[in-house]
Amino acid sequence: MKKHHRKFVEVARVDEVDSLHDVFTRCMPAFGGAYLRRTYAILDRAIGAGCPLTMAIAGPITVSGQHQAWLIPMLEAGWIAYLSTTDAVCYHDGHRSLQKENPVFEVPIFTDDGALRDEKVIRVTDMAFDEKVLFDEDQFISAILMRPEFQKKMTGTELRYKLGKIYGECEKKLKVQPGLLATCTRLGVPILVGAPGDGSLFLNSMKLWAMKQSGLIPDYRFELDLHGEVFESCAYHYWGLFENPTKALGTMVLGGGVPKNYNLQPEPALSQVLGLNDISGYQFDVQIVSAPVTEGSLSSCPPAEAVTWG
């Protein structure tokens, strides 16, 4: 590296800076801190340019309460155009929304799972709740899906919008903090789920479908419109490139798996599959994942690799 291209390491004391901006830009010179500084710099540029962001989130954020700690404040800031996540995140959102008392408690990561099983306690890493919480929510979800307004084919975004409205009413009645679905409904932020079949929301629908097939209930007509939901995600991407003022989109990927893939697929769907011209990807791309790039999965691949895909 030529000397005139060198950027010398200069730092400030954390007790002498006045803002979080200064902490990121002046107090994190290297290693993991440098990654955080780079992430902050990219998001600062994207938001400063007025660029809408999509967000992909994997992992049990609603069980852990992280949605109320930082995700909901981020959504309320107004920069997130849509959210790509899992059916499980949406399902577990109801645990706090439908209970007057918070049902989630802490347990050690290295604990006696056999003893927890005997106590009918469900563990998710270091969070836990009574098994009855699941049964109560299943009963609630099944009752909702039997309502007249759900007896039609609809996209998952419409389903989760309707559920968010119902959850919001429950939260107000119980006087508990707003959950993820209710907040997204209030803000008009669509929630996309790429693999709805692997979560308990859809499993409750499967139960009702099977009961209808067996003649145990007279009618059940709810159906997910997967084609419509994928096309909707493409429409958001097209809007971001051609109709929003900045003519660009950014994305923030937190964790890998299906949410990340679903978040990235509108560009190839529009260009490669639908054959539209002048379709580009994201102008700003931040991802925070734990998967090592050596495993070769989509979860771990860096944003630069996607440049070769279209």
Coordinates of C-alpha atoms in Angstrom, one line a residue:
M1 CA 0.0 0.0 0.0
K2 CA 1.4 3.4 -1.0
K3 CA 2.0 5.8 1.9
H4 CA -0.4 8.4 0.7
H5 CA -3.2 5.9 0.8
R6 CA -2.6 4.9 4.4
K7 CA -5.2 5.7 7.0
F8 CA -3.6 6.0 10.3
V9 CA -5.3 4.7 13.4
E10 CA -6.5 7.5 15.6
V11 CA -8.9 6.9 18.5
A12 CA -10.7 8.9 21.1
R13 CA -11.5 8.0 24.7
V14 CA -15.0 6.8 25.2
D15 CA -15.4 9.1 28.2
E16 CA -14.5 12.2 26.1
V17 CA -17.0 11.8 23.2
D18 CA -20.4 13.3 23.2
S19 CA -22.5 11.1 20.9
L20 CA -23.1 7.5 19.8
H21 CA -21.9 8.7 16.4
D22 CA -18.5 9.5 17.9
V23 CA -18.4 6.2 19.7
F24 CA -18.8 4.3 16.4
T25 CA -16.5 6.5 14.3
R26 CA -13.7 7.3 16.8
C27 CA -13.7 4.6 19.5
M28 CA -13.8 1.4 17.4
P29 CA -10.6 1.3 15.5
A30 CA -10.1 -2.4 14.8
F31 CA -11.2 -6.1 14.8
G32 CA -14.9 -6.6 15.7
G33 CA -15.3 -2.9 16.5
A34 CA -14.2 -2.0 13.0
Y35 CA -17.0 -4.2 11.5
L36 CA -19.5 -2.4 13.7
R37 CA -18.0 1.0 12.5
R38 CA -18.3 -0.1 8.9
T39 CA -21.9 -1.3 9.5
Y40 CA -22.8 2.0 11.1
A41 CA -21.1 4.0 8.3
I42 CA -23.1 2.2 5.6
L43 CA -26.4 2.6 7.4
D44 CA -25.6 6.3 8.1
R45 CA -25.0 6.8 4.3
A46 CA -28.2 5.0 3.3
I47 CA -30.4 6.8 5.8
G48 CA -28.7 10.1 5.1
A49 CA -29.6 9.6 1.4
G50 CA -33.2 8.9 2.3
C51 CA -32.9 5.3 1.0
P52 CA -35.7 2.9 2.1
L53 CA -34.4 -0.3 3.7
T54 CA -35.6 -3.8 3.6
M55 CA -34.8 -6.0 6.6
A56 CA -34.4 -9.8 6.9
I57 CA -34.4 -11.3 10.4
A58 CA -33.9 -14.9 11.5
G59 CA -33.9 -16.3 15.0
P60 CA -36.3 -16.1 18.0
I61 CA -36.4 -12.4 18.4
T62 CA -40.0 -12.3 19.7
V63 CA -39.4 -15.0 22.3
S64 CA -36.4 -13.2 23.6
G65 CA -38.2 -9.8 23.6
Q66 CA -35.6 -8.2 21.3
H67 CA -38.5 -7.0 19.1
Q68 CA -39.6 -4.7 21.9
A69 CA -36.0 -3.7 22.8
W70 CA -34.7 -2.6 19.5
L71 CA -36.7 -3.8 16.4
I72 CA -39.9 -1.9 17.1
P73 CA -38.0 1.4 17.7
M74 CA -36.2 0.8 14.5
L75 CA -39.4 0.2 12.6
E76 CA -40.9 3.3 14.2
A77 CA -38.0 5.4 12.9
G78 CA -39.6 5.0 9.5
W79 CA -36.8 3.6 7.3
I80 CA -37.9 0.0 6.9
A81 CA -40.0 -0.7 3.8
Y82 CA -40.8 -4.3 4.6
L83 CA -39.7 -7.1 6.9
S84 CA -38.7 -10.6 5.8
T85 CA -38.8 -13.1 8.7
T86 CA -40.1 -16.6 9.7
D87 CA -43.5 -17.9 10.6
A88 CA -42.1 -18.8 14.1
V89 CA -41.2 -15.1 14.8
C90 CA -44.8 -14.2 14.0
Y91 CA -46.2 -17.1 16.0
H92 CA -44.1 -16.4 19.1
D93 CA -45.1 -12.7 18.9
G94 CA -48.4 -13.7 20.4
H95 CA -47.0 -15.1 23.6
R96 CA -46.7 -11.6 25.1
S97 CA -49.6 -10.1 23.1
L98 CA -52.2 -12.6 24.4
Q99 CA -51.1 -12.9 28.0
K100 CA -51.7 -10.3 30.8
E101 CA -48.5 -11.4 32.6
N102 CA -45.3 -11.9 30.7
P103 CA -45.0 -15.7 30.3
V104 CA -41.3 -15.8 29.3
F105 CA -38.6 -16.3 31.9
E106 CA -34.8 -17.0 31.9
V107 CA -33.1 -20.3 32.3
P108 CA -29.4 -21.3 32.1
I109 CA -28.2 -22.3 28.6
F110 CA -26.6 -25.4 30.1
T111 CA -29.5 -26.7 32.1
D112 CA -31.4 -30.0 32.8
D113 CA -33.7 -30.3 29.8
G114 CA -35.2 -33.5 31.1
A115 CA -36.3 -31.7 34.3
L116 CA -37.8 -28.9 32.2
R117 CA -39.6 -31.4 30.2
D118 CA -41.1 -33.0 33.3
E119 CA -42.2 -29.5 34.4
K120 CA -43.8 -29.0 30.9
V121 CA -41.5 -26.1 30.2
I122 CA -40.4 -25.2 26.6
R123 CA -36.8 -23.9 26.4
V124 CA -35.4 -21.7 23.6
T125 CA -31.7 -21.2 24.4
D126 CA -31.9 -19.2 27.6
M127 CA -35.6 -18.3 27.4
A128 CA -38.4 -20.5 28.6
F129 CA -42.2 -20.6 29.0
D130 CA -44.8 -23.1 30.1
E131 CA -46.1 -25.5 27.5
K132 CA -49.6 -24.2 28.1
V133 CA -48.6 -20.9 26.5
L134 CA -48.4 -22.8 23.1
F135 CA -51.7 -24.6 23.6
D136 CA -53.5 -21.4 24.5
E137 CA -52.1 -19.6 21.4
D138 CA -52.9 -22.6 19.1
Q139 CA -56.5 -22.4 20.4
F140 CA -56.6 -18.6 19.8
I141 CA -55.1 -18.9 16.3
S142 CA -57.5 -21.6 15.2
A143 CA -60.4 -19.6 16.4
I144 CA -59.2 -16.6 14.4
L145 CA -58.7 -18.6 11.3
M146 CA -62.3 -19.8 11.5
R147 CA -63.6 -16.2 11.3
P148 CA -65.6 -15.2 8.2
E149 CA -63.0 -12.6 7.1
F150 CA -60.3 -15.4 6.8
Q151 CA -62.4 -17.7 4.6
K152 CA -60.7 -16.8 1.3
K153 CA -57.3 -17.0 -0.4
M154 CA -55.0 -14.2 0.7
T155 CA -51.3 -13.4 0.7
G156 CA -49.3 -13.9 3.9
T157 CA -48.8 -10.2 4.1
E158 CA -52.6 -9.7 4.3
L159 CA -52.9 -12.6 6.9
R160 CA -50.2 -11.0 9.1
Y161 CA -51.8 -7.6 8.7
K162 CA -55.1 -8.9 9.9
L163 CA -53.5 -10.8 12.8
G164 CA -51.6 -7.7 13.8
K165 CA -54.9 -5.8 14.0
I166 CA -56.4 -8.5 16.2
Y167 CA -53.2 -8.7 18.4
G168 CA -53.2 -4.9 18.8
E169 CA -56.8 -5.0 20.1
C170 CA -55.8 -7.7 22.6
E171 CA -52.7 -5.7 23.7
K172 CA -54.8 -2.6 24.4
K173 CA -57.3 -4.6 26.3
L174 CA -54.7 -6.4 28.4
K175 CA -52.6 -3.2 28.7
V176 CA -49.4 -4.8 27.6
Q177 CA -46.6 -3.5 25.3
P178 CA -47.3 -3.6 21.6
G179 CA -45.9 -6.6 19.8
L180 CA -44.3 -7.0 16.4
L181 CA -47.4 -7.8 14.3
A182 CA -49.5 -5.1 15.8
T183 CA -46.7 -2.6 15.3
C184 CA -46.2 -3.5 11.7
T185 CA -50.0 -3.3 11.1
R186 CA -50.1 0.2 12.7
L187 CA -47.1 1.4 10.7
G188 CA -48.1 -0.3 7.4
V189 CA -44.9 -2.3 7.2
P190 CA -45.5 -5.6 5.3
I191 CA -44.2 -8.8 6.9
L192 CA -43.0 -11.4 4.3
V193 CA -42.5 -15.1 5.2
G194 CA -40.7 -17.2 2.6
A195 CA -41.4 -20.6 4.3
P196 CA -44.8 -20.4 6.0
G197 CA -45.2 -24.2 6.0
D198 CA -42.6 -24.7 8.8
G199 CA -44.2 -22.7 11.5
S200 CA -47.1 -23.1 14.0
L201 CA -49.3 -20.4 12.5
F202 CA -49.6 -22.5 9.3
L203 CA -49.8 -25.8 11.3
N204 CA -53.0 -24.5 12.9
S205 CA -54.3 -23.9 9.4
M206 CA -53.3 -27.4 8.4
K207 CA -55.3 -28.8 11.3
L208 CA -58.4 -27.0 10.2
W209 CA -57.9 -28.0 6.6
A210 CA -57.6 -31.7 7.8
M211 CA -60.7 -31.4 9.9
K212 CA -62.6 -30.0 6.9
Q213 CA -61.3 -32.9 4.7
S214 CA -62.4 -35.4 7.3
G215 CA -65.9 -33.9 7.7
L216 CA -65.3 -32.7 11.3
I217 CA -66.1 -29.1 10.5
P218 CA -68.5 -28.0 7.8
D219 CA -66.2 -25.5 6.0
Y220 CA -62.8 -24.0 5.9
R221 CA -61.6 -22.0 2.9
F222 CA -58.5 -20.1 4.1
E223 CA -55.6 -20.5 1.7
L224 CA -52.2 -18.8 1.4
D225 CA -51.5 -17.1 -2.0
L226 CA -47.8 -17.8 -2.3
H227 CA -47.6 -16.5 -5.9
G228 CA -49.2 -13.2 -4.9
E229 CA -46.8 -12.7 -1.9
V230 CA -43.7 -13.3 -4.0
F231 CA -45.0 -11.0 -6.7
E232 CA -45.7 -8.4 -4.0
S233 CA -42.1 -8.5 -2.9
C234 CA -41.1 -7.9 -6.5
A235 CA -43.4 -5.0 -6.7
Y236 CA -41.7 -3.4 -3.6
H237 CA -38.3 -3.8 -5.2
Y238 CA -39.5 -2.3 -8.5
W239 CA -41.0 0.6 -6.6
G240 CA -37.7 1.1 -4.8
L241 CA -35.8 1.3 -8.0
F242 CA -38.1 3.4 -10.2
E243 CA -40.8 5.1 -8.2
N244 CA -39.4 6.2 -4.8
P245 CA -37.5 9.5 -4.8
T246 CA -34.0 8.0 -4.3
K247 CA -34.4 5.4 -7.0
A248 CA -32.5 3.0 -4.8
L249 CA -33.0 0.5 -2.0
G250 CA -30.8 -0.7 0.9
T251 CA -31.1 -3.9 2.9
M252 CA -30.1 -5.0 6.4
V253 CA -29.7 -8.8 6.9
L254 CA -29.7 -10.1 10.4
G255 CA -29.1 -13.8 10.3
G256 CA -29.3 -16.1 7.3
G257 CA -31.7 -18.8 6.1
V258 CA -35.0 -18.3 4.3
P259 CA -35.5 -14.7 5.5
K260 CA -32.2 -13.6 3.8
N261 CA -32.9 -15.6 0.6
Y262 CA -36.5 -14.2 0.4
N263 CA -35.1 -10.7 0.9
L264 CA -32.6 -11.1 -1.9
Q265 CA -34.8 -12.8 -4.5
P266 CA -36.9 -9.9 -6.0
E267 CA -33.9 -8.7 -8.1
P268 CA -33.4 -12.1 -10.0
A269 CA -37.2 -12.6 -10.1
L270 CA -37.6 -9.3 -11.9
S271 CA -34.5 -9.5 -14.2
Q272 CA -33.7 -13.2 -14.7
V273 CA -37.2 -14.7 -14.6
L274 CA -39.6 -11.9 -15.6
G275 CA -37.1 -10.5 -18.1
L276 CA -37.4 -6.8 -17.1
N277 CA -34.6 -4.4 -18.1
D278 CA -32.5 -2.1 -15.9
I279 CA -33.1 -4.1 -12.7
S280 CA -30.4 -3.7 -10.1
G281 CA -29.9 -5.1 -6.6
Y282 CA -29.5 -3.1 -3.4
Q283 CA -27.3 0.0 -3.4
F284 CA -26.5 -0.5 0.3
D285 CA -26.1 -3.9 1.8
V286 CA -25.4 -4.7 5.4
Q287 CA -25.4 -8.3 6.8
I288 CA -24.7 -9.6 10.3
V289 CA -24.5 -13.4 10.3
S290 CA -22.8 -16.1 12.4
A291 CA -22.4 -18.7 9.6
P292 CA -18.8 -19.1 8.4
V293 CA -18.3 -18.4 4.7
T294 CA -16.4 -21.7 4.3
E295 CA -19.7 -23.7 4.7
G296 CA -20.8 -22.5 1.3
S297 CA -24.4 -21.7 2.3
L298 CA -26.5 -18.8 1.3
S299 CA -26.6 -17.8 4.9
S300 CA -22.9 -17.1 5.0
C301 CA -22.2 -15.7 1.5
P302 CA -21.1 -12.0 1.5
P303 CA -22.9 -9.3 -0.5
A304 CA -20.0 -9.1 -3.0
E305 CA -20.7 -12.7 -4.1
A306 CA -24.2 -11.7 -5.2
V307 CA -22.7 -9.3 -7.8
T308 CA -21.9 -12.3 -9.9
W309 CA -25.5 -13.5 -9.9
G310 CA -27.0 -10.8 -12.1

